[in-house]
Structure formats: structure tokens, C-alpha cells
XYZ file of C-alpha atoms in Angstrom:
591
model
C -17.055 26.112 33.390
C -15.984 29.458 32.271
C -15.496 30.269 28.507
C -11.135 30.372 27.379
C -10.125 33.951 27.942
C -9.700 35.872 25.343
C -11.639 37.217 22.100
C -12.933 34.947 20.021
C -11.932 35.478 16.527
C -15.016 32.814 14.493
C -13.760 34.614 10.758
C -9.973 33.034 11.386
C -11.639 29.709 12.094
C -14.424 29.930 8.946
C -10.795 31.132 7.098
C -8.627 28.283 7.970
C -11.984 25.317 7.362
C -12.194 27.355 3.550
C -8.117 26.751 2.590
C -8.603 23.702 3.831
C -11.604 23.371 1.808
C -10.099 24.504 -1.186
C -6.612 22.921 -1.404
C -8.610 19.620 -0.914
C -10.227 20.545 -4.208
C -7.831 22.581 -6.404
C -5.032 19.083 -5.588
C -8.940 16.694 -7.106
C -8.913 18.750 -9.919
C -5.870 19.977 -10.917
C -3.265 17.390 -9.536
C -3.003 13.953 -10.917
C -5.487 12.020 -12.893
C -7.981 15.496 -12.605
C -11.279 12.174 -12.605
C -13.305 13.941 -9.376
C -14.690 9.559 -8.738
C -13.640 7.984 -6.170
C -11.706 4.362 -6.425
C -14.814 1.579 -6.102
C -14.337 -1.841 -4.865
C -14.615 -4.872 -6.503
C -18.007 -5.502 -5.016
C -18.938 -2.411 -7.281
C -17.151 -2.276 -10.020
C -15.780 -5.489 -10.390
C -12.301 -6.537 -11.020
C -9.503 -8.627 -12.352
C -8.797 -12.418 -11.035
C -5.116 -14.087 -11.771
C -5.362 -17.345 -10.781
C -1.401 -18.643 -9.655
C -0.832 -22.521 -9.307
C 0.938 -24.099 -7.121
C 3.973 -25.701 -9.245
C 6.803 -28.165 -6.799
C 10.268 -29.943 -8.471
C 9.094 -32.632 -7.729
C 5.608 -31.884 -9.071
C 3.757 -32.619 -5.568
C 0.640 -31.006 -4.829
C 2.102 -27.999 -2.007
C 1.550 -28.350 1.029
C -1.213 -26.208 2.704
C 0.882 -24.747 4.855
C 3.106 -23.502 2.315
C -0.158 -22.229 0.346
C -0.787 -19.961 4.348
C 2.081 -18.845 4.617
C 2.736 -17.596 0.388
C -1.209 -16.267 0.924
C -0.005 -14.139 3.838
C 2.766 -12.548 1.946
C 1.118 -11.377 -0.788
C -1.761 -10.160 1.552
C 1.561 -8.421 3.030
C 2.380 -7.347 -0.294
C -1.145 -5.817 -0.897
C -0.838 -3.613 2.043
C 2.750 -2.999 1.300
C 2.438 -1.549 -2.219
C -1.348 0.166 -1.290
C -3.090 -1.529 -3.516
C -6.740 -1.492 -1.269
C -9.471 -3.891 -1.977
C -7.903 -6.762 -3.210
C -8.511 -10.456 -2.282
C -6.124 -13.194 -2.000
C -8.175 -16.571 -0.962
C -6.496 -20.683 -1.196
C -8.784 -22.492 -4.109
C -7.180 -25.956 -4.382
C -4.073 -25.857 -4.988
C -3.496 -22.099 -6.037
C -3.390 -18.907 -5.134
C -6.726 -16.471 -6.292
C -5.895 -12.585 -6.613
C -8.707 -10.276 -7.458
C -7.336 -6.788 -7.625
C -10.631 -4.094 -8.214
C -10.501 -2.467 -11.440
C -9.445 -3.829 -14.877
C -5.537 -3.099 -14.837
C -3.709 -6.659 -14.362
C -0.596 -6.065 -13.868
C -1.181 -4.784 -9.971
C -2.640 -8.863 -9.661
C 0.839 -9.951 -11.549
C 2.902 -8.407 -9.567
C 1.538 -9.184 -6.216
C 1.812 -12.738 -7.070
C 5.400 -12.483 -8.210
C 7.550 -16.093 -6.929
C 10.227 -13.373 -5.954
C 13.183 -15.933 -5.419
C 16.215 -14.123 -5.176
C 19.374 -15.305 -4.496
C 22.842 -13.805 -5.077
C 25.363 -15.758 -7.395
C 29.204 -14.606 -8.509
C 29.567 -14.406 -12.100
C 31.758 -17.061 -13.891
C 31.460 -15.566 -17.634
C 28.658 -15.183 -19.398
C 28.207 -14.916 -23.922
C 25.509 -13.308 -25.620
C 22.001 -14.960 -26.105
C 21.684 -18.015 -29.172
C 20.160 -17.187 -31.860
C 19.306 -20.212 -33.660
C 21.840 -19.983 -36.002
C 25.533 -20.979 -34.235
C 27.199 -20.763 -31.698
C 27.098 -17.849 -28.788
C 29.990 -15.507 -28.590
C 31.603 -13.933 -25.531
C 30.960 -10.526 -24.568
C 31.470 -8.056 -21.507
C 28.880 -8.563 -19.125
C 25.768 -6.495 -18.715
C 24.962 -4.268 -16.521
C 28.131 -2.499 -15.295
C 27.006 -0.026 -12.984
C 28.325 -0.531 -9.788
C 26.559 0.256 -6.830
C 28.097 -0.039 -3.899
C 31.665 2.045 -4.543
C 31.068 4.531 -8.461
C 34.373 6.328 -7.121
C 36.384 3.033 -7.291
C 38.237 2.167 -10.413
C 36.874 1.021 -13.213
C 36.847 -3.394 -14.364
C 40.120 -3.844 -16.323
C 38.449 -6.478 -18.770
C 36.370 -3.558 -19.803
C 39.191 -1.801 -21.001
C 40.572 -4.372 -23.059
C 41.085 -4.359 -26.765
C 37.391 -5.168 -27.765
C 39.016 -6.245 -32.018
C 41.517 -9.041 -29.932
C 39.080 -12.225 -30.551
C 37.716 -13.461 -27.390
C 39.863 -16.945 -26.045
C 36.858 -19.334 -25.817
C 38.461 -21.138 -23.080
C 38.805 -18.242 -20.400
C 36.307 -16.496 -20.129
C 36.221 -12.296 -19.358
C 35.328 -12.672 -16.262
C 37.658 -14.460 -13.315
C 36.047 -17.234 -11.457
C 34.173 -15.805 -8.425
C 35.696 -18.301 -4.945
C 32.783 -20.495 -4.198
C 31.439 -20.973 0.064
C 32.520 -24.426 -1.542
C 35.551 -24.840 -3.552
C 34.463 -27.828 -4.366
C 30.776 -26.862 -5.797
C 32.126 -25.835 -8.992
C 34.725 -26.254 -11.625
C 35.566 -22.460 -12.034
C 37.216 -23.014 -15.103
C 34.634 -23.619 -18.236
C 36.166 -25.659 -20.718
C 36.217 -24.354 -25.243
C 32.062 -24.696 -26.377
C 31.814 -27.845 -28.820
C 29.251 -29.122 -31.183
C 27.506 -32.411 -28.769
C 25.760 -34.779 -30.879
C 22.306 -34.446 -30.636
C 22.668 -37.735 -28.153
C 24.155 -36.016 -25.275
C 20.460 -33.580 -24.694
C 19.154 -34.540 -21.310
C 16.026 -34.162 -22.487
C 13.464 -35.993 -24.995
C 10.810 -34.620 -27.868
C 8.995 -38.801 -27.331
C 5.547 -37.716 -28.029
C 4.184 -40.731 -26.958
C 6.100 -40.542 -23.699
C 4.765 -36.953 -23.259
C 1.345 -38.274 -23.742
C 1.629 -40.616 -20.780
C 2.554 -37.973 -18.694
C 0.066 -36.180 -16.529
C 0.450 -31.882 -16.649
C 1.464 -31.717 -13.404
C 4.801 -34.988 -14.293
C 4.892 -32.895 -17.259
C 5.604 -29.748 -15.234
C 7.740 -31.694 -12.984
C 10.014 -33.766 -16.025
C 10.362 -30.072 -17.787
C 11.887 -28.878 -14.817
C 14.919 -31.725 -14.213
C 15.260 -31.943 -17.812
C 15.878 -27.864 -17.128
C 18.306 -28.366 -14.231
C 20.063 -31.591 -15.851
C 21.180 -28.922 -18.659
C 21.270 -25.676 -16.919
C 23.129 -26.636 -12.919
C 25.212 -28.857 -14.385
C 28.991 -29.034 -13.250
C 30.191 -30.578 -15.757
C 31.855 -27.621 -17.996
C 30.899 -28.434 -21.384
C 27.686 -29.660 -20.087
C 27.718 -25.406 -19.152
C 28.912 -24.482 -22.466
C 26.535 -26.077 -24.394
C 23.448 -24.842 -22.026
C 24.890 -20.982 -22.624
C 25.156 -21.566 -26.233
C 21.721 -23.516 -26.471
C 19.289 -21.194 -23.884
C 17.038 -19.515 -25.896
C 16.096 -16.185 -23.678
C 12.416 -15.787 -25.146
C 11.161 -18.829 -24.530
C 9.547 -19.786 -21.214
C 11.442 -20.657 -18.645
C 10.441 -24.099 -17.256
C 13.059 -23.526 -14.375
C 11.607 -20.539 -12.973
C 11.975 -20.045 -9.177
C 13.273 -23.604 -9.172
C 16.732 -23.432 -9.497
C 19.270 -25.160 -6.862
C 20.813 -22.838 -4.541
C 23.390 -24.806 -4.125
C 24.805 -25.738 -8.440
C 26.126 -23.530 -11.056
C 23.452 -21.573 -12.645
C 23.019 -20.761 -16.205
C 20.507 -18.328 -16.214
C 19.334 -15.535 -19.071
C 19.277 -11.850 -17.726
C 15.228 -10.499 -17.927
C 16.082 -7.586 -20.397
C 17.422 -10.866 -22.980
C 20.986 -9.416 -23.655
C 22.797 -12.097 -22.065
C 23.346 -15.557 -20.995
C 25.060 -16.166 -17.785
C 27.121 -18.586 -16.152
C 26.926 -18.888 -12.273
C 28.152 -19.991 -9.480
C 26.082 -21.459 -6.463
C 24.496 -18.915 -4.387
C 25.816 -17.056 -1.515
C 23.710 -14.885 -0.594
C 19.477 -15.984 0.123
C 16.635 -13.321 -0.670
C 15.138 -14.478 2.315
C 18.413 -12.904 4.303
C 17.423 -9.505 3.525
C 16.255 -7.495 6.123
C 14.628 -4.520 3.826
C 14.725 -2.788 0.454
C 13.688 0.520 -0.709
C 13.825 2.179 -3.660
C 15.004 5.345 -5.498
C 16.947 7.794 -7.396
C 20.735 8.267 -7.846
C 21.708 11.397 -9.253
C 24.827 10.338 -9.124
C 24.130 8.104 -11.760
C 20.751 9.411 -13.387
C 19.299 6.570 -12.400
C 16.418 4.980 -10.323
C 17.593 1.926 -7.911
C 16.850 -0.761 -4.978
C 18.727 -0.089 -1.708
C 19.053 -3.265 0.219
C 20.080 -4.635 3.517
C 20.156 -7.837 4.736
C 20.492 -10.130 8.138
C 23.475 -10.061 10.213
C 24.034 -13.281 8.535
C 23.697 -11.962 5.125
C 25.334 -8.426 5.868
C 28.751 -9.932 7.354
C 29.200 -12.630 4.059
C 27.982 -9.477 1.860
C 31.047 -8.069 3.370
C 33.491 -10.752 3.163
C 32.618 -11.156 -0.149
C 32.932 -8.358 -1.770
C 35.973 -7.444 0.345
C 37.407 -10.850 -2.029
C 36.117 -10.333 -4.603
C 36.881 -6.878 -6.439
C 36.624 -5.750 -10.058
C 34.748 -9.129 -10.412
C 30.459 -9.393 -10.274
C 27.366 -10.515 -9.032
C 24.075 -11.449 -10.611
C 21.269 -10.690 -8.572
C 18.898 -13.420 -9.948
C 15.496 -12.958 -9.357
C 13.725 -16.475 -10.294
C 16.039 -17.530 -12.041
C 16.698 -14.622 -14.319
C 19.689 -12.321 -13.814
C 17.957 -9.276 -12.928
C 21.395 -6.970 -12.273
C 24.833 -8.458 -12.448
C 27.086 -5.124 -11.424
C 30.848 -5.239 -11.273
C 32.020 -5.008 -7.043
C 34.137 -1.882 -7.050
C 34.771 -1.849 -2.754
C 34.036 -3.331 0.174
C 30.787 -3.528 1.289
C 31.145 -2.814 5.399
C 29.364 -4.815 7.354
C 25.314 -3.525 8.003
C 25.739 -1.874 5.112
C 23.445 -1.357 2.513
C 23.648 -2.018 -1.497
C 21.821 -1.644 -4.400
C 20.782 -3.117 -7.487
C 20.748 -1.365 -10.351
C 19.104 -1.511 -14.541
C 16.725 -0.057 -16.682
C 15.129 0.383 -13.647
C 11.598 3.314 -13.929
C 9.898 4.306 -10.521
C 7.368 2.089 -10.754
C 9.244 -0.951 -11.596
C 11.765 -0.324 -8.650
C 8.976 0.336 -6.368
C 7.388 -2.963 -7.206
C 10.400 -4.545 -7.227
C 11.232 -2.994 -3.545
C 7.971 -4.196 -1.988
C 8.373 -7.676 -3.621
C 11.690 -8.699 -1.963
C 10.914 -6.916 1.356
C 8.155 -9.012 1.973
C 9.853 -11.960 1.540
C 10.078 -14.731 -1.260
C 7.527 -17.142 -1.251
C 7.518 -20.199 -0.214
C 6.373 -21.889 -3.433
C 6.968 -21.105 -7.595
C 3.780 -20.441 -9.490
C 2.390 -20.181 -12.602
C 0.204 -17.118 -13.485
C -2.518 -17.943 -15.627
C -4.539 -15.357 -17.949
C -6.549 -12.541 -16.299
C -9.568 -12.293 -16.614
C -12.285 -10.020 -16.065
C -15.019 -10.212 -13.066
C -18.068 -8.318 -12.329
C -19.681 -6.654 -9.851
C -20.299 -8.980 -6.647
C -22.618 -6.968 -5.280
C -23.564 -4.464 -8.367
C -24.290 -1.177 -8.669
C -28.372 -1.619 -7.673
C -26.263 -2.403 -4.054
C -24.977 0.958 -4.541
C -27.800 2.703 -5.188
C -29.550 1.034 -2.768
C -26.866 1.784 -0.250
C -26.401 5.359 -0.598
C -30.296 6.147 -1.055
C -31.024 4.849 2.619
C -27.856 6.875 3.599
C -29.442 9.916 2.177
C -32.880 8.410 3.574
C -31.182 8.409 7.132
C -29.133 11.954 6.526
C -32.517 13.413 4.893
C -34.232 11.948 8.413
C -32.088 13.838 11.094
C -31.480 17.342 9.551
C -36.105 17.371 9.666
C -35.710 16.418 13.065
C -33.332 19.212 13.592
C -35.390 21.703 11.548
C -38.215 20.771 14.059
C -36.073 21.053 17.531
C -33.455 23.801 16.588
C -35.412 25.166 14.234
C -32.328 28.302 12.498
C -30.065 26.002 14.426
C -31.052 23.304 12.538
C -30.131 24.814 9.665
C -26.559 25.410 10.980
C -26.784 21.516 11.317
C -27.427 21.646 7.767
C -24.753 23.473 6.060
C -22.460 21.802 8.262
C -22.721 18.203 7.606
C -23.002 19.191 3.855
C -19.053 20.994 4.579
C -18.278 17.205 6.340
C -19.570 15.603 3.354
C -17.594 17.521 0.656
C -14.397 17.482 2.878
C -15.174 13.417 3.356
C -15.993 13.627 -0.554
C -12.422 15.013 -2.172
C -10.912 13.634 0.411
C -11.681 9.647 -0.629
C -10.980 11.067 -4.234
C -7.268 11.715 -3.459
C -6.702 8.625 -1.250
C -8.069 6.817 -4.099
C -5.339 8.534 -6.549
C -2.374 8.378 -3.890
C -2.438 4.777 -1.856
C -5.713 3.170 -4.641
C -7.526 3.169 -1.612
C -10.949 1.234 -2.848
C -14.591 2.129 -1.204
C -16.661 -0.398 -0.908
C -20.610 -0.888 0.861
C -18.754 -1.419 3.946
C -16.604 1.779 3.481
C -19.854 3.908 2.316
C -21.462 2.117 5.740
C -18.371 3.268 7.960
C -19.300 6.751 6.666
C -22.726 7.278 7.066
C -21.980 6.500 10.429
C -19.163 8.869 10.433
C -21.601 11.486 9.634
C -24.013 10.441 11.503
C -21.730 10.607 15.010
C -21.312 14.364 13.634
C -24.501 15.467 13.712
C -24.518 13.918 17.761
C -21.304 16.706 18.290
C -23.801 18.970 17.309
C -26.481 18.438 19.399
C -24.219 17.683 22.342
C -23.385 20.886 21.395
C -26.610 22.760 21.533
C -28.474 20.523 24.363
C -25.101 22.408 25.990
C -26.736 25.407 25.176
C -29.381 24.444 26.778
C -28.492 23.618 29.726
C -26.788 27.264 29.779
C -30.351 29.207 29.020
C -32.186 27.154 31.715
C -29.829 28.688 34.121
C -30.915 31.741 33.602
C -28.657 33.675 31.066
C -29.062 34.868 27.580
C -28.036 33.179 23.815
C -25.555 35.463 23.785
C -23.654 34.422 27.041
C -24.947 30.580 27.076
C -22.958 30.084 23.117
C -19.294 30.874 24.230
C -20.648 28.614 27.949
C -22.236 25.808 26.369
C -19.143 25.580 23.812
C -17.265 24.824 26.935
C -18.661 22.321 28.049
C -19.274 20.682 25.529
C -15.969 20.776 24.357
C -14.181 18.063 26.051
C -17.694 16.094 25.599
C -17.485 16.398 21.418
C -12.756 15.097 21.892
C -13.568 12.489 24.332
C -16.563 10.808 22.451
C -14.150 10.513 19.668
C -11.372 10.085 20.639
C -12.975 6.688 21.515
C -14.608 6.089 18.479
C -10.917 6.907 16.705
C -9.314 3.959 18.885
C -12.340 1.451 17.834
C -11.731 2.176 14.299
C -8.117 1.592 14.874
C -7.900 -1.578 16.617
C -10.483 -2.861 14.555
C -8.364 -1.461 11.650
C -5.488 -3.479 12.643
C -7.160 -6.504 13.869
C -9.608 -6.681 10.990
C -9.265 -8.259 6.701
C -10.958 -7.831 3.647
C -14.151 -4.871 4.142
C -13.825 -4.811 7.693
C -10.899 -2.787 7.072
C -12.784 -0.812 4.819
C -15.311 -0.165 7.278
C -13.007 0.813 10.138
C -11.299 3.062 7.790
C -14.311 5.224 6.608
C -15.436 5.285 10.072
C -12.129 6.125 11.532
C -12.178 9.275 8.500
C -15.453 10.742 9.410
C -14.071 10.566 12.892
C -11.403 12.799 13.047
C -13.285 15.266 10.275
C -16.169 15.754 12.674
C -13.719 16.942 14.423
C -11.988 19.720 12.078
C -15.760 20.793 10.961
C -17.159 21.128 14.419
C -14.134 23.171 15.688
C -13.814 24.821 12.757
C -17.279 25.455 11.533
C -20.258 24.664 13.216
C -18.573 26.340 16.678
C -17.512 29.821 15.121
C -21.488 30.022 13.448
C -23.206 29.667 15.779
C -20.939 32.259 18.043
C -21.965 34.813 15.170
C -25.284 33.466 15.376
C -25.631 34.571 18.490
C -24.351 37.894 18.013
C -27.065 39.033 15.447
C -30.378 40.675 16.803
C -32.309 38.240 14.545
C -30.955 34.792 15.478
C -30.981 35.781 19.140
C -34.685 35.515 18.867
C -36.354 33.104 20.197
C -38.871 32.371 17.576
C -36.430 32.065 15.453
C -33.445 30.123 17.223
C -36.116 27.797 18.776
C -35.348 28.570 22.391
C -38.066 30.220 23.211
C -39.486 27.163 25.726
C -36.301 26.975 27.207
C -35.987 30.092 27.815
C -39.403 30.233 29.449
C -38.399 27.610 32.065
C -35.410 29.503 32.754
C -38.077 32.617 33.003
C -40.270 30.731 34.978
C -37.397 28.893 37.065
C -36.440 32.616 38.096
C -40.320 34.058 39.395
C -40.580 30.725 41.313
C -36.419 31.472 43.478
C -37.769 35.444 43.725
C -41.127 34.109 45.236
C -39.444 31.859 47.645
C -37.274 34.550 48.514
C -39.468 36.919 49.205
C -41.621 34.156 51.629
C -38.137 33.674 53.459
C -37.536 37.170 54.001
C -40.821 38.773 54.520
C -40.678 40.962 51.348
C -42.482 41.283 48.365
C -41.188 39.954 44.834
C -39.436 41.595 42.638
C -41.024 42.277 39.823
C -39.592 40.592 36.027
C -39.250 42.737 33.046
């Protein structure tokens, strides 16, 4: 195959690689946390483990199918949040999440139950302080996610000094899906006698209950008080609910009943109607910054059924509130200031920053867990393999790489030096990209990933061998080193690209089908395969081309091609002799 037409400009290839290298290390040292160290996996540095204990409303043990479904959802969240190297395993009735590093917030975020319901707001009061009944107030989070240009809620412009009528909440009742589901007018607050409390504090009775039975009893008691359809009990629950105490109902409320719930910041207690939309009807969730309202928000899109329900609800309930209830807490209660057409997105606004909005969007996007979980305290776990294994793996890789370089120096001589230089540059690029991936997508490097890197760098050496052997083939055919290099590159290029394409496809398939550390091996193998092509094209080929133009590097004693050139010379002499015998003329003399 003839080389491509047009002058070769090796300096341009080398300049492109130099710019790439400079850009990578500029980001390593001058952006982010500026720590030039890759993130290590659990097997190398340890991590944080959070145990999630499943609980059911009736206190029975969860089914294995529900645990497996929850495990799959959390593993999907791991990918969505970019937490690489995490482990999610089933241990009895528990899910155990292990995240590399000492940051327990990521592990806790992955285990959010995230049972989201959208409910109409019937009324709200200030939370109980333990000194008396709550007082009526305007709802928190009045930001409108639908149409900011629509008029404000008329109730918000009422005289703040006017006393609130305890028999009439400031917000009108939403029409429930089932009109008989809840009485829309809460009764006046009254001081209920102690005997009306749904739960008792009998120490003897509590002592006889198991932990599961006690948890189930707490959920049942909370439902009796906070999900009652009796207006007097609803008022009692609103005035007595302590938003600072642990919530036994978290994630276990009945969506078909009313609910008394706190806001996530603890500034209000809401009386909510039955659920109109289940969080599982959310088809997508994204986070972003709303420049008009100068705050972060989470945008939601629903499936066809949820979208139609939401469109009908917003059209029929303008200037009223809808509460987004996450695990029995109100995360946002916006005023509906415009009808949302079917198929359009809606938003959740609140006290979000970029991180919390992104975490909530990812959690909601990948679905609600089928179970409610109680998380234990996060604990630090030590490395499963430790630095000794890391040092052993790196030592093995270094020995293998050194043997490859020694072989190249003995067999290719000066070309072996170019091989060593190319491998060193490839290693530097790989290292910088691994550091950046650790910052950008929390990629963690474990022993399986290191194995993928070593194999990938070995494949880079194979590409050099293919190139050099093609050069030798051209010299055997009688060409000089100078003319053999471009022709050898033209023949080797397709072979190198084809081999790397096969390796990359194999790595991609393995990454898609595998789980755990095998995915880390596949990822680093695919990464080094791509970098192999970059280094061979932008570094090795231009350097060898420049060497072919040099008088010094063209010497057979320097480039190690003397034996091949001798074979070419002997072939030429044999061909001349055969021609002389055939034609009956004297063979030509060799210079």
C-alpha cells in the first residue's frame, strides 16, 4: 500500500499532543481540589458503610423480591450519581451500602427511601413548641413553579394583623379525587383530654414487644393520629406534632388517607388531602438553576397518566397549593399560578443548592424504593486488600513494563528508545485523566482497574511492534530506512486501528454486561485503548518519521536494522544472479 499523498508534518502531530498534555495537567493542578492523586477504591483505601434496615407497616419481614428490587434501584442511583466503586449487597433483611472514602453523606443519599406523593394542601400551622397550640400561618415556599407571571395568591395579601379564624384555614380545600375521602373543612382546635391520645406509654407493654413489633406499633399509632379523617383528630395532630422528633411514619404513610406532615425545614405543619399523583409516575427529573427566580430547582415530567392528572388538577385548583411529600415530609408546597398542559414539565423549588437539587433529582428519577428503610450510623471500613496488594500489583506491572522495554532496546535498539518515550508519555496522559475522572465522576481506581491499565499499556507496546515490523518488511523488500517508514506506517495503521477497535468493543460490551470491579477493569481497558491510538498517531509515528530523516538514526548500527538490510542485500544479489543466468549476462555489481 502506498503512503498517503501530501507532505508529512510531524511537528504538527507533536504539537497537538503537547497541547493535549498541557491541557490535561493544567486541569489537574489548577482546577478543582488541585490534588494530583487518583481516588482509590474500597479494596485499596477502605470506605464508609451504611446499613439500611428494611421495615414494613405490619412489622413482617420484607420479601426477598422487594429487597432485590430495592438493591437494583440503589445500584442504578449509584450510576446516576457517579459514585464509582460502591457496593450494594443484601444481608438478611438489610441492604449494606459501602462507598469509597470517608464521606458518609453519599452512602446516606443512595439509601433515601424517596417515597414521593403529590397531595393537596388543606391548611397549615406553625409547629408545636410544647407550650401551647399552634397558630395559623401562611404556607411556606410560595414560589410558583408553573407560571411565575401569573397573579399571586389573594390570601397572601390579606391583612397580617387580622386574627385567624380557627374554624377556617387560610387555604381552601382541594377537591379530592374521591370527594368522600376527607372532610374539606377542619373543625376548630380543641384541647383534647389525655385519654384521647391514640398511643399509650405503658412500660410493661413496651417491654413485652420485639423491636419489629414496637416499630410496627409506632407506625400504627402515628397513622391513627396523623392520618385520621376526623377533623378534630386532624387539628390535634397539627397542634401536637413535634417536627424535631424522629418520624416513625417516614415513608410509611397511606397515600389514600389525609396526612399531617412537617415541612423538611421544620417551619410548618401541613394538613394534606389524599394523594393525587404517586412518585412512581415520574418519568424524568432534572436539576438546574432558574435565573428568573434566582434559585435551584428540580424539574419533573410525568408519564401519560400522571401528566393528565396533573394537568386536570392544576387547571381546577389555581391559586391553591400542592405539596410534594417525600418520605412523609413536605419538601415544597408551591402555589399553582397557572395550568400545566399535559406533557409539560413542572418544578420543585425550595431551599436547594446545586448538590442537593442534583441529588434529589437523581433519587426521584430512578424511582421510589419498594420498602422503607432505617439507616444505622455510618461506620468506617478498612481496605479489603490494602496498600500491600496495591504495591504488589504496581510492582508486577513495573517489572512487566521494564522487561518489555529491555526487549525493545535489545531488538530494536534506537527504536526501542522511541518505544520507551512513547510509553512514558502514554502513562502520563493516563494518570492525568484518571485524576480528572476521579474529580468529575468520582471514578475510583481499584486493583481490577490497575490490571486494565497494565493490559492497555501492553497493547500500546504491541502497536509499536506492529509498526516496526512493517518497517522491517519494507526494508526486506529492498527499500531504505527513509522510504520504508512512511510505507510501513501506511500498512501498519489499519492493522493498529482494527486491533484497537476490537479491544474497545470488547471492553465496552464487558462494561455494559458486568458489575462491580469487573466494570472498573473494562473502563480502564477501554480508556487505555483510546489513548493507545492517540499516542501512536501523535507521538510514535512522527518521532519515527523524524528519525528516518536523520543521518545518525539511519545508521544500521544505531537503528538496529542492519540485519534486515543485509537480508535485503542478499536477496537483491540472488535476484541479480538469477537474472544473469537467465539472460546470459554478467551480474551487476552491488555498490
